[in-house]
Amino acid sequence: MRTNVSIRHGEAGARLSAYVAQRLTELATVFDRTLSVRAILDRERDHHRVELVSSVGRGQVLVVNARGATVGAALGRAMARMRTVLVKHKAKRYARRR
């Protein structure tokens, strides 16, 4: 699974991008057919915003947004939402086969 970390209107520091990339690899355990995950970090006034874009094959793209007071809080919320979306996607995909 490929991971990509970017920050709008700036550059990602080495420590921050390594931390986010490490957290993104956890999503591979939820759905093993995930091809890539891209994290887009943004700062809006006093809140941080994290957008996760996941490509799961067959041209399907799953997108999740989350806000938080810190980058870690926003990333945690986005990860929880993406896990939920991936579990639902996996259930739908395998339910069609039966």
Tab-separated table of N, CA, C and O in Angstrom:
chain	number	residue	atom	x	y	z
A	1	MET	N	0.845	-1.166	0.000
A	1	MET	CA	0.000	0.000	0.000
A	1	MET	C	0.895	1.235	0.000
A	1	MET	O	1.839	1.329	0.776
A	2	ARG	N	0.559	2.152	-0.887
A	2	ARG	CA	1.315	3.398	-0.976
A	2	ARG	C	0.677	4.444	-0.078
A	2	ARG	O	-0.546	4.527	0.023
A	3	THR	N	1.491	5.265	0.548
A	3	THR	CA	0.998	6.373	1.367
A	3	THR	C	1.614	7.666	0.875
A	3	THR	O	2.763	7.687	0.418
A	4	ASN	N	0.839	8.726	0.965
A	4	ASN	CA	1.298	10.038	0.550
A	4	ASN	C	0.773	11.049	1.552
A	4	ASN	O	-0.415	11.050	1.863
A	5	VAL	N	1.643	11.907	2.052
A	5	VAL	CA	1.265	12.930	3.023
A	5	VAL	C	1.606	14.281	2.429
A	5	VAL	O	2.732	14.505	1.981
A	6	SER	N	0.625	15.185	2.412
A	6	SER	CA	0.876	16.529	1.906
A	6	SER	C	0.150	17.542	2.777
A	6	SER	O	-0.843	17.223	3.425
A	7	ILE	N	0.680	18.749	2.776
A	7	ILE	CA	0.081	19.841	3.526
A	7	ILE	C	-0.261	20.938	2.539
A	7	ILE	O	0.578	21.339	1.727
A	8	ARG	N	-1.501	21.393	2.604
A	8	ARG	CA	-1.890	22.508	1.743
A	8	ARG	C	-1.245	23.773	2.272
A	8	ARG	O	-1.185	24.005	3.477
A	9	HIS	N	-0.766	24.590	1.376
A	9	HIS	CA	-0.172	25.889	1.702
A	9	HIS	C	1.066	25.738	2.583
A	9	HIS	O	1.282	26.511	3.497
A	10	GLY	N	1.863	24.705	2.351
A	10	GLY	CA	3.082	24.549	3.131
A	10	GLY	C	3.760	23.230	2.834
A	10	GLY	O	3.405	22.515	1.898
A	11	GLU	N	4.756	22.903	3.659
A	11	GLU	CA	5.488	21.660	3.508
A	11	GLU	C	5.316	20.813	4.757
A	11	GLU	O	5.181	21.328	5.859
A	12	ALA	N	5.336	19.505	4.568
A	12	ALA	CA	5.242	18.581	5.698
A	12	ALA	C	6.630	18.376	6.290
A	12	ALA	O	7.581	18.113	5.566
A	13	GLY	N	6.737	18.518	7.598
A	13	GLY	CA	7.991	18.238	8.264
A	13	GLY	C	8.266	16.745	8.258
A	13	GLY	O	7.363	15.927	8.096
A	14	ALA	N	9.503	16.377	8.436
A	14	ALA	CA	9.884	14.965	8.362
A	14	ALA	C	9.229	14.157	9.480
A	14	ALA	O	8.743	13.052	9.251
A	15	ARG	N	9.194	14.714	10.695
A	15	ARG	CA	8.608	13.985	11.820
A	15	ARG	C	7.098	13.829	11.657
A	15	ARG	O	6.539	12.763	11.920
A	16	LEU	N	6.450	14.896	11.217
A	16	LEU	CA	5.001	14.847	11.042
A	16	LEU	C	4.614	13.891	9.928
A	16	LEU	O	3.704	13.068	10.088
A	17	SER	N	5.297	13.945	8.813
A	17	SER	CA	4.954	13.058	7.703
A	17	SER	C	5.248	11.599	8.051
A	17	SER	O	4.500	10.702	7.658
A	18	ALA	N	6.300	11.333	8.812
A	18	ALA	CA	6.601	9.962	9.230
A	18	ALA	C	5.528	9.445	10.188
A	18	ALA	O	5.098	8.284	10.092
A	19	TYR	N	5.068	10.303	11.098
A	19	TYR	CA	4.020	9.921	12.045
A	19	TYR	C	2.710	9.606	11.323
A	19	TYR	O	2.062	8.587	11.579
A	20	VAL	N	2.331	10.461	10.383
A	20	VAL	CA	1.085	10.265	9.637
A	20	VAL	C	1.187	9.018	8.761
A	20	VAL	O	0.248	8.221	8.685
A	21	ALA	N	2.315	8.813	8.106
A	21	ALA	CA	2.497	7.627	7.261
A	21	ALA	C	2.425	6.348	8.086
A	21	ALA	O	1.845	5.343	7.649
A	22	GLN	N	2.978	6.375	9.296
A	22	GLN	CA	2.909	5.212	10.171
A	22	GLN	C	1.462	4.914	10.541
A	22	GLN	O	1.038	3.764	10.534
A	23	ARG	N	0.694	5.945	10.857
A	23	ARG	CA	-0.714	5.754	11.212
A	23	ARG	C	-1.523	5.263	10.014
A	23	ARG	O	-2.459	4.480	10.173
A	24	LEU	N	-1.187	5.706	8.815
A	24	LEU	CA	-1.929	5.293	7.623
A	24	LEU	C	-1.715	3.820	7.292
A	24	LEU	O	-2.604	3.179	6.727
A	25	THR	N	-0.566	3.270	7.639
A	25	THR	CA	-0.320	1.861	7.360
A	25	THR	C	-1.226	0.957	8.193
A	25	THR	O	-1.428	-0.207	7.839
A	26	GLU	N	-1.802	1.469	9.279
A	26	GLU	CA	-2.735	0.692	10.091
A	26	GLU	C	-4.005	0.354	9.307
A	26	GLU	O	-4.677	-0.631	9.612
A	27	LEU	N	-4.332	1.156	8.311
A	27	LEU	CA	-5.542	0.924	7.532
A	27	LEU	C	-5.431	-0.318	6.643
A	27	LEU	O	-6.447	-0.865	6.223
A	28	ALA	N	-4.225	-0.754	6.375
A	28	ALA	CA	-4.046	-1.941	5.541
A	28	ALA	C	-4.543	-3.191	6.246
A	28	ALA	O	-4.903	-4.174	5.599
A	29	THR	N	-4.595	-3.185	7.572
A	29	THR	CA	-5.085	-4.347	8.308
A	29	THR	C	-6.606	-4.460	8.241
A	29	THR	O	-7.147	-5.550	8.425
A	30	VAL	N	-7.290	-3.355	7.979
A	30	VAL	CA	-8.749	-3.367	7.916
A	30	VAL	C	-9.217	-3.980	6.599
A	30	VAL	O	-10.077	-4.857	6.572
A	31	PHE	N	-8.657	-3.492	5.499
A	31	PHE	CA	-9.031	-3.980	4.173
A	31	PHE	C	-7.750	-4.172	3.382
A	31	PHE	O	-7.071	-3.200	3.029
A	32	ASP	N	-7.399	-5.426	3.107
A	32	ASP	CA	-6.096	-5.727	2.517
A	32	ASP	C	-5.974	-5.349	1.051
A	32	ASP	O	-4.891	-5.333	0.506
A	33	ARG	N	-7.074	-5.007	0.386
A	33	ARG	CA	-7.009	-4.626	-1.024
A	33	ARG	C	-6.895	-3.119	-1.232
A	33	ARG	O	-7.109	-2.625	-2.334
A	34	THR	N	-6.564	-2.398	-0.198
A	34	THR	CA	-6.361	-0.957	-0.310
A	34	THR	C	-5.077	-0.705	-1.093
A	34	THR	O	-4.006	-1.187	-0.725
A	35	LEU	N	-5.193	0.048	-2.180
A	35	LEU	CA	-4.033	0.305	-3.028
A	35	LEU	C	-3.185	1.463	-2.529
A	35	LEU	O	-1.968	1.375	-2.480
A	36	SER	N	-3.847	2.577	-2.167
A	36	SER	CA	-3.105	3.737	-1.697
A	36	SER	C	-3.988	4.584	-0.785
A	36	SER	O	-5.209	4.556	-0.885
A	37	VAL	N	-3.313	5.327	0.090
A	37	VAL	CA	-3.995	6.267	0.978
A	37	VAL	C	-3.223	7.570	0.936
A	37	VAL	O	-1.995	7.588	1.074
A	38	ARG	N	-3.937	8.654	0.732
A	38	ARG	CA	-3.332	9.985	0.688
A	38	ARG	C	-3.916	10.817	1.815
A	38	ARG	O	-5.138	10.872	1.988
A	39	ALA	N	-3.074	11.455	2.599
A	39	ALA	CA	-3.507	12.330	3.677
A	39	ALA	C	-3.191	13.774	3.296
A	39	ALA	O	-2.056	14.089	2.935
A	40	ILE	N	-4.193	14.624	3.373
A	40	ILE	CA	-4.021	16.047	3.073
A	40	ILE	C	-4.311	16.813	4.353
A	40	ILE	O	-5.425	16.778	4.871
A	41	LEU	N	-3.300	17.477	4.870
A	41	LEU	CA	-3.419	18.224	6.115
A	41	LEU	C	-3.602	19.701	5.797
A	41	LEU	O	-2.957	20.238	4.902
A	42	ASP	N	-4.455	20.348	6.571
A	42	ASP	CA	-4.739	21.758	6.330
A	42	ASP	C	-5.015	22.444	7.662
A	42	ASP	O	-5.520	21.824	8.597
A	43	ARG	N	-4.690	23.706	7.747
A	43	ARG	CA	-4.967	24.497	8.949
A	43	ARG	C	-5.960	25.585	8.587
A	43	ARG	O	-5.719	26.388	7.688
A	44	GLU	N	-7.089	25.599	9.287
A	44	GLU	CA	-8.127	26.606	9.080
A	44	GLU	C	-8.290	27.402	10.366
A	44	GLU	O	-8.880	26.916	11.322
A	45	ARG	N	-7.730	28.577	10.400
A	45	ARG	CA	-7.765	29.446	11.574
A	45	ARG	C	-7.293	28.712	12.815
A	45	ARG	O	-6.120	28.464	12.982
A	46	ASP	N	-8.194	28.318	13.701
A	46	ASP	CA	-7.762	27.671	14.937
A	46	ASP	C	-8.010	26.168	14.949
A	46	ASP	O	-7.823	25.515	15.960
A	47	HIS	N	-8.415	25.593	13.808
A	47	HIS	CA	-8.646	24.154	13.715
A	47	HIS	C	-7.745	23.545	12.649
A	47	HIS	O	-7.360	24.196	11.691
A	48	HIS	N	-7.436	22.287	12.868
A	48	HIS	CA	-6.700	21.516	11.873
A	48	HIS	C	-7.688	20.601	11.166
A	48	HIS	O	-8.622	20.090	11.777
A	49	ARG	N	-7.478	20.394	9.881
A	49	ARG	CA	-8.367	19.557	9.080
A	49	ARG	C	-7.542	18.493	8.393
A	49	ARG	O	-6.477	18.778	7.828
A	50	VAL	N	-8.032	17.262	8.431
A	50	VAL	CA	-7.356	16.143	7.788
A	50	VAL	C	-8.330	15.505	6.814
A	50	VAL	O	-9.473	15.215	7.163
A	51	GLU	N	-7.876	15.303	5.596
A	51	GLU	CA	-8.674	14.625	4.574
A	51	GLU	C	-7.918	13.379	4.145
A	51	GLU	O	-6.745	13.457	3.778
A	52	LEU	N	-8.580	12.224	4.235
A	52	LEU	CA	-7.983	10.967	3.810
A	52	LEU	C	-8.671	10.491	2.546
A	52	LEU	O	-9.898	10.411	2.496
A	53	VAL	N	-7.885	10.195	1.528
A	53	VAL	CA	-8.395	9.713	0.248
A	53	VAL	C	-7.790	8.335	0.019
A	53	VAL	O	-6.576	8.187	-0.077
A	54	SER	N	-8.655	7.331	-0.063
A	54	SER	CA	-8.199	5.956	-0.190
A	54	SER	C	-8.682	5.366	-1.511
A	54	SER	O	-9.857	5.445	-1.843
A	55	SER	N	-7.767	4.758	-2.242
A	55	SER	CA	-8.097	4.056	-3.475
A	55	SER	C	-8.145	2.565	-3.155
A	55	SER	O	-7.162	1.998	-2.681
A	56	VAL	N	-9.311	1.948	-3.405
A	56	VAL	CA	-9.505	0.554	-3.012
A	56	VAL	C	-9.659	-0.382	-4.200
A	56	VAL	O	-10.128	-1.496	-4.050
A	57	GLY	N	-9.283	0.043	-5.367
A	57	GLY	CA	-9.341	-0.819	-6.543
A	57	GLY	C	-10.615	-0.643	-7.331
A	57	GLY	O	-11.605	-0.099	-6.852
A	58	ARG	N	-10.575	-1.106	-8.568
A	58	ARG	CA	-11.688	-0.991	-9.496
A	58	ARG	C	-12.159	0.451	-9.672
A	58	ARG	O	-13.327	0.699	-9.922
A	59	GLY	N	-11.268	1.394	-9.500
A	59	GLY	CA	-11.593	2.795	-9.703
A	59	GLY	C	-12.380	3.429	-8.573
A	59	GLY	O	-12.824	4.564	-8.693
A	60	GLN	N	-12.554	2.729	-7.460
A	60	GLN	CA	-13.326	3.268	-6.352
A	60	GLN	C	-12.420	4.060	-5.417
A	60	GLN	O	-11.329	3.620	-5.060
A	61	VAL	N	-12.927	5.229	-5.018
A	61	VAL	CA	-12.185	6.120	-4.141
A	61	VAL	C	-13.066	6.454	-2.951
A	61	VAL	O	-14.225	6.837	-3.105
A	62	LEU	N	-12.510	6.313	-1.748
A	62	LEU	CA	-13.221	6.626	-0.518
A	62	LEU	C	-12.586	7.861	0.098
A	62	LEU	O	-11.357	7.931	0.225
A	63	VAL	N	-13.411	8.843	0.495
A	63	VAL	CA	-12.908	10.103	1.025
A	63	VAL	C	-13.525	10.361	2.390
A	63	VAL	O	-14.735	10.186	2.580
A	64	VAL	N	-12.683	10.809	3.342
A	64	VAL	CA	-13.127	11.115	4.696
A	64	VAL	C	-12.482	12.427	5.123
A	64	VAL	O	-11.302	12.656	4.867
A	65	ASN	N	-13.265	13.300	5.787
A	65	ASN	CA	-12.761	14.560	6.336
A	65	ASN	C	-12.970	14.577	7.835
A	65	ASN	O	-13.949	14.031	8.333
A	66	ALA	N	-12.072	15.253	8.562
A	66	ALA	CA	-12.224	15.407	10.009
A	66	ALA	C	-11.520	16.683	10.450
A	66	ALA	O	-10.537	17.104	9.837
A	67	ARG	N	-12.055	17.289	11.508
A	67	ARG	CA	-11.442	18.493	12.088
A	67	ARG	C	-11.111	18.225	13.545
A	67	ARG	O	-11.731	17.401	14.200
A	68	GLY	N	-10.137	18.973	14.056
A	68	GLY	CA	-9.755	18.844	15.456
A	68	GLY	C	-8.928	20.030	15.890
A	68	GLY	O	-8.438	20.816	15.066
A	69	ALA	N	-8.764	20.162	17.192
A	69	ALA	CA	-7.973	21.269	17.730
A	69	ALA	C	-6.486	21.077	17.434
A	69	ALA	O	-5.750	22.051	17.274
A	70	THR	N	-6.050	19.819	17.358
A	70	THR	CA	-4.661	19.520	17.027
A	70	THR	C	-4.630	18.576	15.824
A	70	THR	O	-5.646	17.988	15.468
A	71	VAL	N	-3.461	18.419	15.253
A	71	VAL	CA	-3.313	17.521	14.113
A	71	VAL	C	-3.575	16.079	14.547
A	71	VAL	O	-4.223	15.310	13.842
A	72	GLY	N	-3.108	15.723	15.721
A	72	GLY	CA	-3.302	14.370	16.219
A	72	GLY	C	-4.771	14.032	16.438
A	72	GLY	O	-5.220	12.927	16.116
A	73	ALA	N	-5.521	14.990	16.982
A	73	ALA	CA	-6.951	14.761	17.210
A	73	ALA	C	-7.698	14.627	15.889
A	73	ALA	O	-8.544	13.742	15.722
A	74	ALA	N	-7.391	15.491	14.950
A	74	ALA	CA	-8.046	15.423	13.635
A	74	ALA	C	-7.675	14.133	12.914
A	74	ALA	O	-8.532	13.494	12.288
A	75	LEU	N	-6.426	13.718	13.017
A	75	LEU	CA	-5.996	12.472	12.383
A	75	LEU	C	-6.670	11.268	13.027
A	75	LEU	O	-7.093	10.339	12.335
A	76	GLY	N	-6.817	11.286	14.332
A	76	GLY	CA	-7.496	10.194	15.021
A	76	GLY	C	-8.943	10.049	14.596
A	76	GLY	O	-9.431	8.944	14.357
A	77	ARG	N	-9.644	11.172	14.477
A	77	ARG	CA	-11.037	11.141	14.025
A	77	ARG	C	-11.142	10.654	12.583
A	77	ARG	O	-12.028	9.874	12.240
A	78	ALA	N	-10.230	11.132	11.741
A	78	ALA	CA	-10.256	10.717	10.335
A	78	ALA	C	-9.950	9.227	10.207
A	78	ALA	O	-10.572	8.532	9.400
A	79	MET	N	-9.016	8.719	11.000
A	79	MET	CA	-8.690	7.295	10.962
A	79	MET	C	-9.877	6.446	11.401
A	79	MET	O	-10.162	5.417	10.797
A	80	ALA	N	-10.570	6.885	12.441
A	80	ALA	CA	-11.738	6.142	12.920
A	80	ALA	C	-12.831	6.111	11.855
A	80	ALA	O	-13.450	5.063	11.613
A	81	ARG	N	-13.054	7.232	11.205
A	81	ARG	CA	-14.064	7.288	10.146
A	81	ARG	C	-13.669	6.437	8.953
A	81	ARG	O	-14.506	5.748	8.358
A	82	MET	N	-12.394	6.468	8.585
A	82	MET	CA	-11.941	5.676	7.443
A	82	MET	C	-12.043	4.183	7.750
A	82	MET	O	-12.404	3.394	6.874
A	83	ARG	N	-11.737	3.783	8.993
A	83	ARG	CA	-11.914	2.375	9.363
A	83	ARG	C	-13.367	1.950	9.168
A	83	ARG	O	-13.645	0.883	8.629
A	84	THR	N	-14.295	2.796	9.619
A	84	THR	CA	-15.718	2.492	9.481
A	84	THR	C	-16.115	2.371	8.021
A	84	THR	O	-16.822	1.437	7.628
A	85	VAL	N	-15.647	3.295	7.188
A	85	VAL	CA	-15.976	3.270	5.767
A	85	VAL	C	-15.383	2.034	5.092
A	85	VAL	O	-16.039	1.385	4.270
A	86	LEU	N	-14.159	1.678	5.459
A	86	LEU	CA	-13.529	0.494	4.870
A	86	LEU	C	-14.241	-0.793	5.290
A	86	LEU	O	-14.404	-1.707	4.475
A	87	VAL	N	-14.671	-0.880	6.536
A	87	VAL	CA	-15.400	-2.067	6.993
A	87	VAL	C	-16.722	-2.191	6.245
A	87	VAL	O	-17.105	-3.286	5.807
A	88	LYS	N	-17.426	-1.082	6.059
A	88	LYS	CA	-18.685	-1.112	5.314
A	88	LYS	C	-18.444	-1.499	3.857
A	88	LYS	O	-19.195	-2.285	3.280
A	89	HIS	N	-17.388	-0.955	3.266
A	89	HIS	CA	-17.061	-1.273	1.875
A	89	HIS	C	-16.723	-2.760	1.730
A	89	HIS	O	-17.167	-3.425	0.786
A	90	LYS	N	-15.962	-3.274	2.675
A	90	LYS	CA	-15.584	-4.686	2.639
A	90	LYS	C	-16.822	-5.573	2.776
A	90	LYS	O	-16.964	-6.574	2.064
A	91	ALA	N	-17.736	-5.201	3.663
A	91	ALA	CA	-18.959	-5.989	3.853
A	91	ALA	C	-19.816	-5.978	2.598
A	91	ALA	O	-20.351	-7.017	2.197
A	92	LYS	N	-19.929	-4.831	1.947
A	92	LYS	CA	-20.716	-4.739	0.715
A	92	LYS	C	-20.075	-5.556	-0.405
A	92	LYS	O	-20.767	-6.223	-1.170
A	93	ARG	N	-18.770	-5.492	-0.489
A	93	ARG	CA	-18.070	-6.177	-1.566
A	93	ARG	C	-18.206	-7.689	-1.452
A	93	ARG	O	-18.448	-8.380	-2.431
A	94	TYR	N	-18.045	-8.208	-0.250
A	94	TYR	CA	-18.128	-9.647	-0.073
A	94	TYR	C	-19.557	-10.142	0.045
A	94	TYR	O	-19.814	-11.330	-0.168
A	95	ALA	N	-20.507	-9.294	0.355
A	95	ALA	CA	-21.915	-9.701	0.406
A	95	ALA	C	-22.447	-9.967	-1.002
A	95	ALA	O	-23.357	-10.770	-1.183
A	96	ARG	N	-21.898	-9.321	-1.998
A	96	ARG	CA	-22.340	-9.490	-3.383
A	96	ARG	C	-21.997	-10.884	-3.911
A	96	ARG	O	-22.661	-11.392	-4.799
A	97	ARG	N	-20.980	-11.486	-3.397
A	97	ARG	CA	-20.528	-12.785	-3.881
A	97	ARG	C	-21.440	-13.918	-3.423
A	97	ARG	O	-21.487	-14.950	-4.016
A	98	ARG	N	-22.143	-13.708	-2.330
A	98	ARG	CA	-22.968	-14.798	-1.760
A	98	ARG	C	-24.323	-14.870	-2.356
A	98	ARG	O	-24.947	-14.120	-2.868
